[in-house]
Coordinates of C-alpha atoms in Angstrom, one line a residue:
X1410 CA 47.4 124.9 -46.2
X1411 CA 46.9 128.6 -47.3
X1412 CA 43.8 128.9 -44.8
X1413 CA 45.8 127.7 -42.1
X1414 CA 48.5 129.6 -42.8
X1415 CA 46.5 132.9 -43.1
X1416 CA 45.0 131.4 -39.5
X1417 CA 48.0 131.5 -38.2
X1418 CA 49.0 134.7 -39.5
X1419 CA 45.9 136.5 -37.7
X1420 CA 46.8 135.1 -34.5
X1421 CA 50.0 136.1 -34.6
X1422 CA 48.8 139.4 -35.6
X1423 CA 46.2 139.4 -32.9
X1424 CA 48.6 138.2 -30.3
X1425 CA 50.7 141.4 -31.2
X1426 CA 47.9 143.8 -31.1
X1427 CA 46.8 142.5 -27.9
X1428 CA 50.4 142.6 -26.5
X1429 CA 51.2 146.5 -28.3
X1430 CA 47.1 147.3 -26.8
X1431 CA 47.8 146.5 -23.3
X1432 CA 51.7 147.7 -23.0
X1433 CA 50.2 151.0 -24.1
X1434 CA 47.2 150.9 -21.8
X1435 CA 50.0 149.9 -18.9
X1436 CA 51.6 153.5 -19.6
X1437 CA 48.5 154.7 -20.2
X1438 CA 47.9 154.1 -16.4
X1439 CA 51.0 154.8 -15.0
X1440 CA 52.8 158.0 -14.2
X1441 CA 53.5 160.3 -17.3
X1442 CA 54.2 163.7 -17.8
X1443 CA 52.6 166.1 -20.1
X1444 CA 54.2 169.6 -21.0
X1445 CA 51.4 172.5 -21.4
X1446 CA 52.3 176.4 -21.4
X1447 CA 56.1 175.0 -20.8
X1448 CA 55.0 173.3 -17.4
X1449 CA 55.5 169.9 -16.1
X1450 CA 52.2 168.3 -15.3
X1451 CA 52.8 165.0 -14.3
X1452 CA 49.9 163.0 -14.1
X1453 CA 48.6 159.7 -12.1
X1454 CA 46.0 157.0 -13.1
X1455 CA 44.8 154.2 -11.0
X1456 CA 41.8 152.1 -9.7
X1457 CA 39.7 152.8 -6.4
X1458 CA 36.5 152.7 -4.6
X1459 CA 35.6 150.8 -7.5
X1460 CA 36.3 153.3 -10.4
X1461 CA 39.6 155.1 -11.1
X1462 CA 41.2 158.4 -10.5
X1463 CA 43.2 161.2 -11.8
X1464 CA 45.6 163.2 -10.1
X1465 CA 47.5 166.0 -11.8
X1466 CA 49.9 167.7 -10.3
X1467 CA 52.5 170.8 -10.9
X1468 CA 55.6 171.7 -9.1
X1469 CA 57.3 169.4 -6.4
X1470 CA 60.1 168.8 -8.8
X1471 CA 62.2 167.2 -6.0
X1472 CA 59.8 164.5 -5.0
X1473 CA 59.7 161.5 -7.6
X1474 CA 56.8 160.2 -9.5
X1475 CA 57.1 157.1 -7.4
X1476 CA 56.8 159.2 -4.2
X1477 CA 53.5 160.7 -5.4
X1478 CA 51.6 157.4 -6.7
X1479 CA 52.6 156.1 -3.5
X1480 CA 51.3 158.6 -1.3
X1481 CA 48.2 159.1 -3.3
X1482 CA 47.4 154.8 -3.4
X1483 CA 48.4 154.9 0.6
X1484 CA 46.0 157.4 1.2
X1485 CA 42.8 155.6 -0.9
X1486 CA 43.4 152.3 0.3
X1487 CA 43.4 154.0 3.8
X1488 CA 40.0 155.6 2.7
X1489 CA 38.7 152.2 1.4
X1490 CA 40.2 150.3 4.4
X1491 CA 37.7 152.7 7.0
X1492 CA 34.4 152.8 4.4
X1493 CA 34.4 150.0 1.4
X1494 CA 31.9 147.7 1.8
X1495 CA 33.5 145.7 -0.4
X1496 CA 36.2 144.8 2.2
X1497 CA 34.9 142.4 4.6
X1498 CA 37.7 143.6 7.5
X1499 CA 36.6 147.8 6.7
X1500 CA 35.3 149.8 9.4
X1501 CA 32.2 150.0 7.5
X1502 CA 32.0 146.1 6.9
X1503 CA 32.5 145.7 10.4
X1504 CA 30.2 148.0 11.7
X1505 CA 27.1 146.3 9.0
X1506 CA 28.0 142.9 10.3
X1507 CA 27.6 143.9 13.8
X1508 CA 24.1 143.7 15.4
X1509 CA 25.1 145.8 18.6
X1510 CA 22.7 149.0 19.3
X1511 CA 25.9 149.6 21.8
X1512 CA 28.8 152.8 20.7
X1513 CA 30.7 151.6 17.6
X1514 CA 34.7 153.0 17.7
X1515 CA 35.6 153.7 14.6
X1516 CA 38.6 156.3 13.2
X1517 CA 37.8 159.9 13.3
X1518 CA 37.3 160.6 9.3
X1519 CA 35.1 157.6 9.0
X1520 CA 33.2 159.8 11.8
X1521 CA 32.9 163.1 10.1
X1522 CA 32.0 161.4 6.8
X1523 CA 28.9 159.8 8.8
X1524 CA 28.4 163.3 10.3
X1525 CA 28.5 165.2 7.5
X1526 CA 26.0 162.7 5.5
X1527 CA 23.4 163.0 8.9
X1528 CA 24.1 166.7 8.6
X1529 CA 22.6 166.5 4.9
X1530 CA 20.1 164.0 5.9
X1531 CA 18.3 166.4 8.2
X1532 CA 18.4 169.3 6.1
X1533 CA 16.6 167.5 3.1
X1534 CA 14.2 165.6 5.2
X1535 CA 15.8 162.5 4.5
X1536 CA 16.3 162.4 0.9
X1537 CA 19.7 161.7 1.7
X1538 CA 20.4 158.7 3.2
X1539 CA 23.2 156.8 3.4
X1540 CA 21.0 153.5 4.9
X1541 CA 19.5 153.5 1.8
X1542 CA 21.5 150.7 0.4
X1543 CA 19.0 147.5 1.4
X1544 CA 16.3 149.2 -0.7
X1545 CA 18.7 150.1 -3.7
X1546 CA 19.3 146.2 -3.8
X1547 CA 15.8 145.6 -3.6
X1548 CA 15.4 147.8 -6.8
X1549 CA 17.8 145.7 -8.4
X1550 CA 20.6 148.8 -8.4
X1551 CA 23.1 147.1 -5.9
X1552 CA 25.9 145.0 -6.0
X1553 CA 24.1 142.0 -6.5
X1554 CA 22.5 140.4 -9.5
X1555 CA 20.7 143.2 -11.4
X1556 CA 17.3 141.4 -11.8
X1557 CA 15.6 144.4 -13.2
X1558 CA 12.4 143.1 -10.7
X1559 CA 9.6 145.8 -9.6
X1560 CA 10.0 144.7 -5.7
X1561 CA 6.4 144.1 -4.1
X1562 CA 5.0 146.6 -1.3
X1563 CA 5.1 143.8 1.0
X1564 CA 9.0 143.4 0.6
X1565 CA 10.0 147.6 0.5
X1566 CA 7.3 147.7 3.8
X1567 CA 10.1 144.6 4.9
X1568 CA 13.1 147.0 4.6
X1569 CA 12.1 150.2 5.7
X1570 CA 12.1 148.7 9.2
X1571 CA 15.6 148.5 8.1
X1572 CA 16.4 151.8 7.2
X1573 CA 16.8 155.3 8.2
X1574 CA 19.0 158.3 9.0
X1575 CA 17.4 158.6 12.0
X1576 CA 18.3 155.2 12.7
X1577 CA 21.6 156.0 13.2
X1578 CA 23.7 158.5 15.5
X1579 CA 27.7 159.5 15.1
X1580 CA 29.9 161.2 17.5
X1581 CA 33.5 162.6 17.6
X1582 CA 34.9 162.5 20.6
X1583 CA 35.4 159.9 20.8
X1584 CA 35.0 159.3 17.4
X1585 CA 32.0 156.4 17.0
X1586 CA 28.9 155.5 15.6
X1587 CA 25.6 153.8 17.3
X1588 CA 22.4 152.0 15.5
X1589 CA 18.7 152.2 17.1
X1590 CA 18.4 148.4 15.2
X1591 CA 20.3 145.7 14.5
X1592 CA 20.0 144.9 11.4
X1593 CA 20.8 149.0 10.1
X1594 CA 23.4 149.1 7.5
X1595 CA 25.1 152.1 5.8
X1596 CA 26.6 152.6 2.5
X1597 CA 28.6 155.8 1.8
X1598 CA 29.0 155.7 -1.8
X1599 CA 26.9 158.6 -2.6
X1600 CA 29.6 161.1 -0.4
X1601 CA 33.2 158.8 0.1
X1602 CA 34.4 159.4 -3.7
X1603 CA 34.6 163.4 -2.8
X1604 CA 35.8 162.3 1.0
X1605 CA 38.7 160.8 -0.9
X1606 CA 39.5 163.2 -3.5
X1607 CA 39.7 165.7 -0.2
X1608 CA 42.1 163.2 1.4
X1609 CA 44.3 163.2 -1.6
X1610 CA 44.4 167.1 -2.1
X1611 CA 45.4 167.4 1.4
X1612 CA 48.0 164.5 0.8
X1613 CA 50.2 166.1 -2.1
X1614 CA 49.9 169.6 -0.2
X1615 CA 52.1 167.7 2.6
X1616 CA 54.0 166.7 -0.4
X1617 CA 54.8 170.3 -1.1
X1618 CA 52.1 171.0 -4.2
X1619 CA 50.8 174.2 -4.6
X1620 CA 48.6 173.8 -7.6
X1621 CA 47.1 169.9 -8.5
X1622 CA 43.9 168.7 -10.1
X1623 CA 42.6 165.4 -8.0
X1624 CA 39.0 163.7 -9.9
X1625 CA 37.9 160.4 -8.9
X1626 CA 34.7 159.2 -10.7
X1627 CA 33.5 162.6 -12.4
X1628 CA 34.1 163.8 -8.3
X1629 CA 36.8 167.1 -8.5
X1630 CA 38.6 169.5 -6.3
X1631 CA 41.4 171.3 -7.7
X1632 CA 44.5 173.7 -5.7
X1633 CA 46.0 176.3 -7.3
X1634 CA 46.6 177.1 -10.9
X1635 CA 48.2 176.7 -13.7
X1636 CA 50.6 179.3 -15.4
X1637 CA 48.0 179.8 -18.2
X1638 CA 45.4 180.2 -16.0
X1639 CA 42.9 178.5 -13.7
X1640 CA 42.0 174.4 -14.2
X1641 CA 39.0 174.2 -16.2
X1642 CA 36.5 171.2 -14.5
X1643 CA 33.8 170.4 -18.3
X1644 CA 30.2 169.7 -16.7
X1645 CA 29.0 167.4 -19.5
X1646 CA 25.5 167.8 -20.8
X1647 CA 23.2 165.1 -19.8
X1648 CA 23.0 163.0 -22.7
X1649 CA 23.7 158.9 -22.5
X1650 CA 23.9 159.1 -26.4
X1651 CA 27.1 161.1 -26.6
X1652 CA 29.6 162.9 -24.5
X1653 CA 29.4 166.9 -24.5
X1654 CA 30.9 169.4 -22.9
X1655 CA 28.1 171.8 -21.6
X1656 CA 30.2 174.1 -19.6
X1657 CA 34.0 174.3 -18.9
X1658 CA 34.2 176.1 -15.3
X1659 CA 37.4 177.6 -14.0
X1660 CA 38.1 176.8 -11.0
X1661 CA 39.3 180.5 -9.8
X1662 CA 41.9 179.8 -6.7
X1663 CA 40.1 182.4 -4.8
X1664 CA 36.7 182.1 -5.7
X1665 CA 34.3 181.8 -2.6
X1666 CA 32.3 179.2 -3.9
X1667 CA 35.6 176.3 -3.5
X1668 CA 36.9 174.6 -5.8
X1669 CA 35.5 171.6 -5.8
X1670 CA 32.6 169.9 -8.2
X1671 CA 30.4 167.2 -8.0
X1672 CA 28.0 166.0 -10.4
X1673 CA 24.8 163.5 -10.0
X1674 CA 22.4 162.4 -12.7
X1675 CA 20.1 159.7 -13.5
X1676 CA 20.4 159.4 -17.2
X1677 CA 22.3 156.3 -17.6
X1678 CA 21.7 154.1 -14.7
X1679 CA 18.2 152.6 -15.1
X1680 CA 15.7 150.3 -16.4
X1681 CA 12.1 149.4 -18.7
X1682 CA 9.5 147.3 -17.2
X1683 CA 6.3 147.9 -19.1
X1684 CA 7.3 151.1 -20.5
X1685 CA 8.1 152.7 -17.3
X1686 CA 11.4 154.1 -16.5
X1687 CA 13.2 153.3 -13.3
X1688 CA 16.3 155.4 -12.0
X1689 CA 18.5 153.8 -10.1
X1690 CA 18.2 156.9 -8.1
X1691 CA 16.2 155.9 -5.3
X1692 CA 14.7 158.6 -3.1
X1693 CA 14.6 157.1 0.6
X1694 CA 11.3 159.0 1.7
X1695 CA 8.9 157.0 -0.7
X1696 CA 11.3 153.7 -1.3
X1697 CA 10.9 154.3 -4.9
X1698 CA 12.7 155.3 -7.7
X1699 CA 12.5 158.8 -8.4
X1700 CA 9.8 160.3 -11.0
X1701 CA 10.7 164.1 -11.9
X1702 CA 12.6 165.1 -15.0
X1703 CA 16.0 166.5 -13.1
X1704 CA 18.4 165.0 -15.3
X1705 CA 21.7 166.2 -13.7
X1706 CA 23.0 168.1 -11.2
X1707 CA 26.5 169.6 -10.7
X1708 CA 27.3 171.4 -7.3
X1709 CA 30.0 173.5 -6.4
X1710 CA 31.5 173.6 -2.9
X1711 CA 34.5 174.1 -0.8
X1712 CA 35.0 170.5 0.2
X1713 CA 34.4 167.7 -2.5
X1714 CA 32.4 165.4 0.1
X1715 CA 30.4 168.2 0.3
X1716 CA 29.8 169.0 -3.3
X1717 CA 29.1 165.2 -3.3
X1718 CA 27.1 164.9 -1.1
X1719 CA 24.5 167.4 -2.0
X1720 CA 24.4 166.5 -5.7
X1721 CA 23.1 163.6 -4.8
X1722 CA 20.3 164.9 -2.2
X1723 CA 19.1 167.4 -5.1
X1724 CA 18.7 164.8 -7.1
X1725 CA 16.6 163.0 -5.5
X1726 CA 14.3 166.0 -4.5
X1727 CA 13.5 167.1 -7.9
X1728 CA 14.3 171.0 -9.5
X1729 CA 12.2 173.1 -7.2
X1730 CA 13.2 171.4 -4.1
X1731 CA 16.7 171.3 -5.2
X1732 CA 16.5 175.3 -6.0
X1733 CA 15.0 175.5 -2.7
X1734 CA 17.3 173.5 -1.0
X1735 CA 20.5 175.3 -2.6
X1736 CA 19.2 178.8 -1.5
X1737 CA 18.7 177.9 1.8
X1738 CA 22.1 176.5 2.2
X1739 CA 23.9 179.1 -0.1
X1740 CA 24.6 176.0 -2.7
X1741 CA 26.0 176.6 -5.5
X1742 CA 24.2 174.3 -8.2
X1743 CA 23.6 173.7 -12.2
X1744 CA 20.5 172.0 -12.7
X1745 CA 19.6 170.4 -16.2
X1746 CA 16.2 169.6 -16.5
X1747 CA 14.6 167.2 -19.3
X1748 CA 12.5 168.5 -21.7
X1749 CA 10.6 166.8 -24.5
X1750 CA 13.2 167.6 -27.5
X1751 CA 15.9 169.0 -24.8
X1752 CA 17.2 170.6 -21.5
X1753 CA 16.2 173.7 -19.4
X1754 CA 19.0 175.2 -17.4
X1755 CA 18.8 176.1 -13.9
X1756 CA 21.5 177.5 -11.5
X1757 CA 21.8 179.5 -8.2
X1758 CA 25.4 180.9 -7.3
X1759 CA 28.5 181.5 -9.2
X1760 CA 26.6 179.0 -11.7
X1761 CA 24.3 181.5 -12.3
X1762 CA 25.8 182.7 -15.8
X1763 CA 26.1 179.6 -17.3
X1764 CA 22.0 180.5 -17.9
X1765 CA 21.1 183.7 -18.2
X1766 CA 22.0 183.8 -21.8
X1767 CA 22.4 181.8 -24.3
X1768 CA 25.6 183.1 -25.5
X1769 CA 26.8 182.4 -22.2
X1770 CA 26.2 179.2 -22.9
X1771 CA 27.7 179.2 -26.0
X1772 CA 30.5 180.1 -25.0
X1773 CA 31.0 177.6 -22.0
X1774 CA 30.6 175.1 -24.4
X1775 CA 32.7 176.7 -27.5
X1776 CA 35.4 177.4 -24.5
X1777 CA 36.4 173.7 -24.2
X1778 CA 38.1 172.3 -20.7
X1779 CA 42.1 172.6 -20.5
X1780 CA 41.0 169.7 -17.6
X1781 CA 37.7 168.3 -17.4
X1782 CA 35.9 165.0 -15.5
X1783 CA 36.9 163.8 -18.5
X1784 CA 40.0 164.6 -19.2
X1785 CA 39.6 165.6 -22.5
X1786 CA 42.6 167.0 -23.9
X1787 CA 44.4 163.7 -22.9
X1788 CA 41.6 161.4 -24.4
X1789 CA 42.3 163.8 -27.5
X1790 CA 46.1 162.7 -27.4
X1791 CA 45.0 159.0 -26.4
X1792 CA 42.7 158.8 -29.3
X1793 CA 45.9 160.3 -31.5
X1794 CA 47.9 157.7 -30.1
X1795 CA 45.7 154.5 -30.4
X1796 CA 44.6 155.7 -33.9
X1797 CA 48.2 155.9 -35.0
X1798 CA 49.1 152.4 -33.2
X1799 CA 46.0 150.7 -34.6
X1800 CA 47.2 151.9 -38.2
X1801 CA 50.7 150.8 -37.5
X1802 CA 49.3 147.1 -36.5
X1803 CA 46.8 147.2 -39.5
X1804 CA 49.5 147.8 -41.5
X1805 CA 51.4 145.2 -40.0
X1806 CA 48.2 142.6 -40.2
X1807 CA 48.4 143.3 -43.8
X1808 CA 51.9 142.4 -44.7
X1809 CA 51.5 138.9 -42.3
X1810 CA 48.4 138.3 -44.8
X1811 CA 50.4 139.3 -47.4
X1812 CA 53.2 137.1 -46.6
X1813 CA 50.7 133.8 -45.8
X1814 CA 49.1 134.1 -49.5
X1815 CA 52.8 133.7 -50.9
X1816 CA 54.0 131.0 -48.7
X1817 CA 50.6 129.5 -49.7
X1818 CA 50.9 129.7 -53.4
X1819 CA 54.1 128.2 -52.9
X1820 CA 53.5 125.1 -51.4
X1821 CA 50.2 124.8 -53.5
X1822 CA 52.5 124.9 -57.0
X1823 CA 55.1 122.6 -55.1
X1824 CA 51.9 120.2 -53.7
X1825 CA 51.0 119.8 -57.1
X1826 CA 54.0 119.4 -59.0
X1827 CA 53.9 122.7 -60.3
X1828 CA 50.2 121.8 -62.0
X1829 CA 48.7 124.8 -60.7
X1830 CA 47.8 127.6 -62.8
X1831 CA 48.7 125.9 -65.8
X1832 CA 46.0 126.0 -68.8
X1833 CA 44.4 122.4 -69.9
X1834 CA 44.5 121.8 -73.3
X1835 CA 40.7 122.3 -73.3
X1836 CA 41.7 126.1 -71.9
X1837 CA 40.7 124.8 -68.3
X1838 CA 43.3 125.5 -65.3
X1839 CA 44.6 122.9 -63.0
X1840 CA 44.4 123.1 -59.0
X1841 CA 43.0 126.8 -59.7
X1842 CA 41.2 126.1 -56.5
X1843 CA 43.2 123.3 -54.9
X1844 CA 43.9 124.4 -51.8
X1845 CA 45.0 120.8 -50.2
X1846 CA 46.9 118.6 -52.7
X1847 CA 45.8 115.2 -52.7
X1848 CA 46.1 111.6 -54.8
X1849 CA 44.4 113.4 -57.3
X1850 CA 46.8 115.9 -58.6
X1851 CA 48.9 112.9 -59.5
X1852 CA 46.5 111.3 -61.3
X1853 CA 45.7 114.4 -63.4
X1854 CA 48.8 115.0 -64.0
X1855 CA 50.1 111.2 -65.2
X1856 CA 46.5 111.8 -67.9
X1857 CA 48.3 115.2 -68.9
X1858 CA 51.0 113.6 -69.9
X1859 CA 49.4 111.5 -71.6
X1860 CA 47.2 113.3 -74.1
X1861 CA 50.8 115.2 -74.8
X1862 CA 52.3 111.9 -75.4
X1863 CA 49.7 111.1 -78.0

């Protein structure tokens, strides 16, 4: 009876946590305002392209929280609508499934996205690619079943008939796209996170914001600033162990290099076969996963699409190239190179002083993000939060326990006609460990009685 009891006690318990965990997690995700420096910042959490976003924004007192969050959701699923390919009726979708070579009409930002990515494509040789995607499921890095299967020559000989920039033309006016073979597909993941993080700045400017912070998936571009100063974007050092801030940036309002971040690395996404390490970073000109030691790289850039864009093309070119690449095209990059016991630091641009010396360094990493990718003052006060609630229901887990031994105990002593605990005459106890009464607490206690009737 006890051990049901107590059973039934942790369930109920459970059932509460789970119900207190996921109310909070609910207003975790939904609007909330934070006061920093005596300023409103109201914030905005959600889901899209497949991670979430963060939106902060200051000012525009006379437009409701409900007002923002719906313009901000209207304006990614309008993004997702034109280039998911997880949405069978997309733009995108529509354009894969298609085996036309003929002009494609699609809607003008789907266009420049393409444009742009071509754009980047040429200038790195291909090593950015956005029909890449076949062989990234061939490398077991798709959407699909991640088989974690070396793919034979014979099959990534197969695709590459498949696949290639220069397979693939765009236009603006009017706005289309064209494949040179059927069976071409693109995939815009590597550039439509920063697309939409631009859509959604320019959304709450109509709104009347001056100064906002907009990330979706590490991607960044901020407006404005804050009263205490500029927003500070944390470019976290490349370790899969641990998360640490490596530099906090401010994102000056007027600084020439934009205000927008992107950062690319391969140091959690891959796989073992043999010993030998597979990125999921694929580089399109060999089919292959890339080799080099470039563990991260965080550009810098007026537009985000752009900033995402070319953080992915350095990393598949490798630190030299990407040095290369980022002087040429007056890039404004952090580059952290893997070492044997740690990282080198490499940079061109307003980057530049993050290493050219170490207590530089230092302090970028002492002088901790008021906002970073990750948010971490407001994982600090989530952490505060959850620690404080999972005490509260610990405590609470307790007391149920608490209160299942004593109903248990009771019904035991009442089970056994009030036999346990009490001391044999041989200095034995009764029931001590009778847990489920039976027949034979009767019977022991009609012999007790009679031994005291002797």
């Amino acid at each position: 009876m006890t051990i049901n009891r107590t059973r039934r006690s942790l369930a109920l318990a459970a059932f509460f946590y789970a119900c207190v965990f996921s109310l909070q997690s609910t207003v975790v995700s939904n609007v909330r305002a934070q006061d920093v420096s005596g300023t409103e910042i109201r914030q905005f959490n959600g889901a899209t392209m497949g991670t979430s976003y963060m939106v902060k924004v200051i000012g525009i007192s006379d437009v409701s929280d409900d007002s923002i969050k719906l313009a901000i959701d209207a304006e990614l699923r309008q993004v997702n609508d034109e280039m998911s390919t997880y949405i069978k009726a997309s733009e995108i979708s529509r354009f894969n499934d298609t085996e036309s070579t003929d002009w494609f009409p699609v809607s003008r930002p789907f266009a420049e996205v393409v444009g742009f990515a071509q754009k980047v494509s040429k200038a790195t040789d291909g090593a950015f690619d956005v029909t890449v995607g076949p062989l990234v499921d061939a490398w077991s890095f798709g959407p699909s079943e991640r088989t974690q299967t070396v793919p034979s020559a014979e099959q990534i000989q197969t695709i590459r008939k498949q696949v290639g920039y220069e397979k693939l033309e765009s236009r603006l006016d009017p706005p289309a796209l064209r494949k040179s073979v059927p069976g071409l597909r693109i995939d815009l993941s590597s550039i439509a996170k920063g697309h939409g993080v631009d859509r959604v700045i320019e959304r709450v400017k109509t709104l009347g914001a001056e100064s906002a912070f907009v990330e979706i998936g590490g991607e960044v571009r901020t407006i404005g600033e804050k009263p205490d100063g500029p927003w500070r974007v944390g470019i976290q050092l490349p370790d899969a162990k641990q998360e640490t801030v490596m530099v906090a940036h401010p994102m000056e309002p007027t600084e020439k290099a934009g205000n927008s971040m992107a950062t690319s690395g391969d140091y959690r996404n891959f796989f073992m076969v043999d010993g030998k390490r597979y990125s999921h970073t694929i580089d399109p000109r060999t089919a292959k996963p890339i080799e080099h030691n470039l563990a991260s790289i965080t550009v810098v850039a007026p537009s985000c699409m752009a900033a995402d864009a070319w953080a992915t093309a350095l990393s598949v070119v490798g630190t030299d190239a990407a040095l290369k690449l980022a002087d040429e095209n007056e890039l404004n990059v952090l580059l952290a190179q893997r070492n044997e016991n740690d990282f080198a630091l490499f940079a061109t641009g307003n980057l530049t002083a993050y290493v050219e010396t170490n207590d530089e360094q230092s302090n970028g990493v002492s002088d901790a993000p008021e906002t970073a990718e990750t948010d971490e003052k407001s994982m600090f006060t989530e952490v505060v939060a959850i620690t404080i609630l999972s005490f509260g229901v610990f405590s609470i887990l307790l007391f149920a326990m608490a209160v299942g031994v004593i109903f248990g105990r009771k019904q035991i002593s009442g089970s056994c006609g009030g036999l346990n605990s009490q001391t044999n005459p041989d200095g034995s106890t009764s029931c001590s460990l009778c847990s489920n009464p039976s027949d034979a607490c009767r019977e022991l206690r009609e012999k007790m009685a009679e031994k005291e009737n002797v």
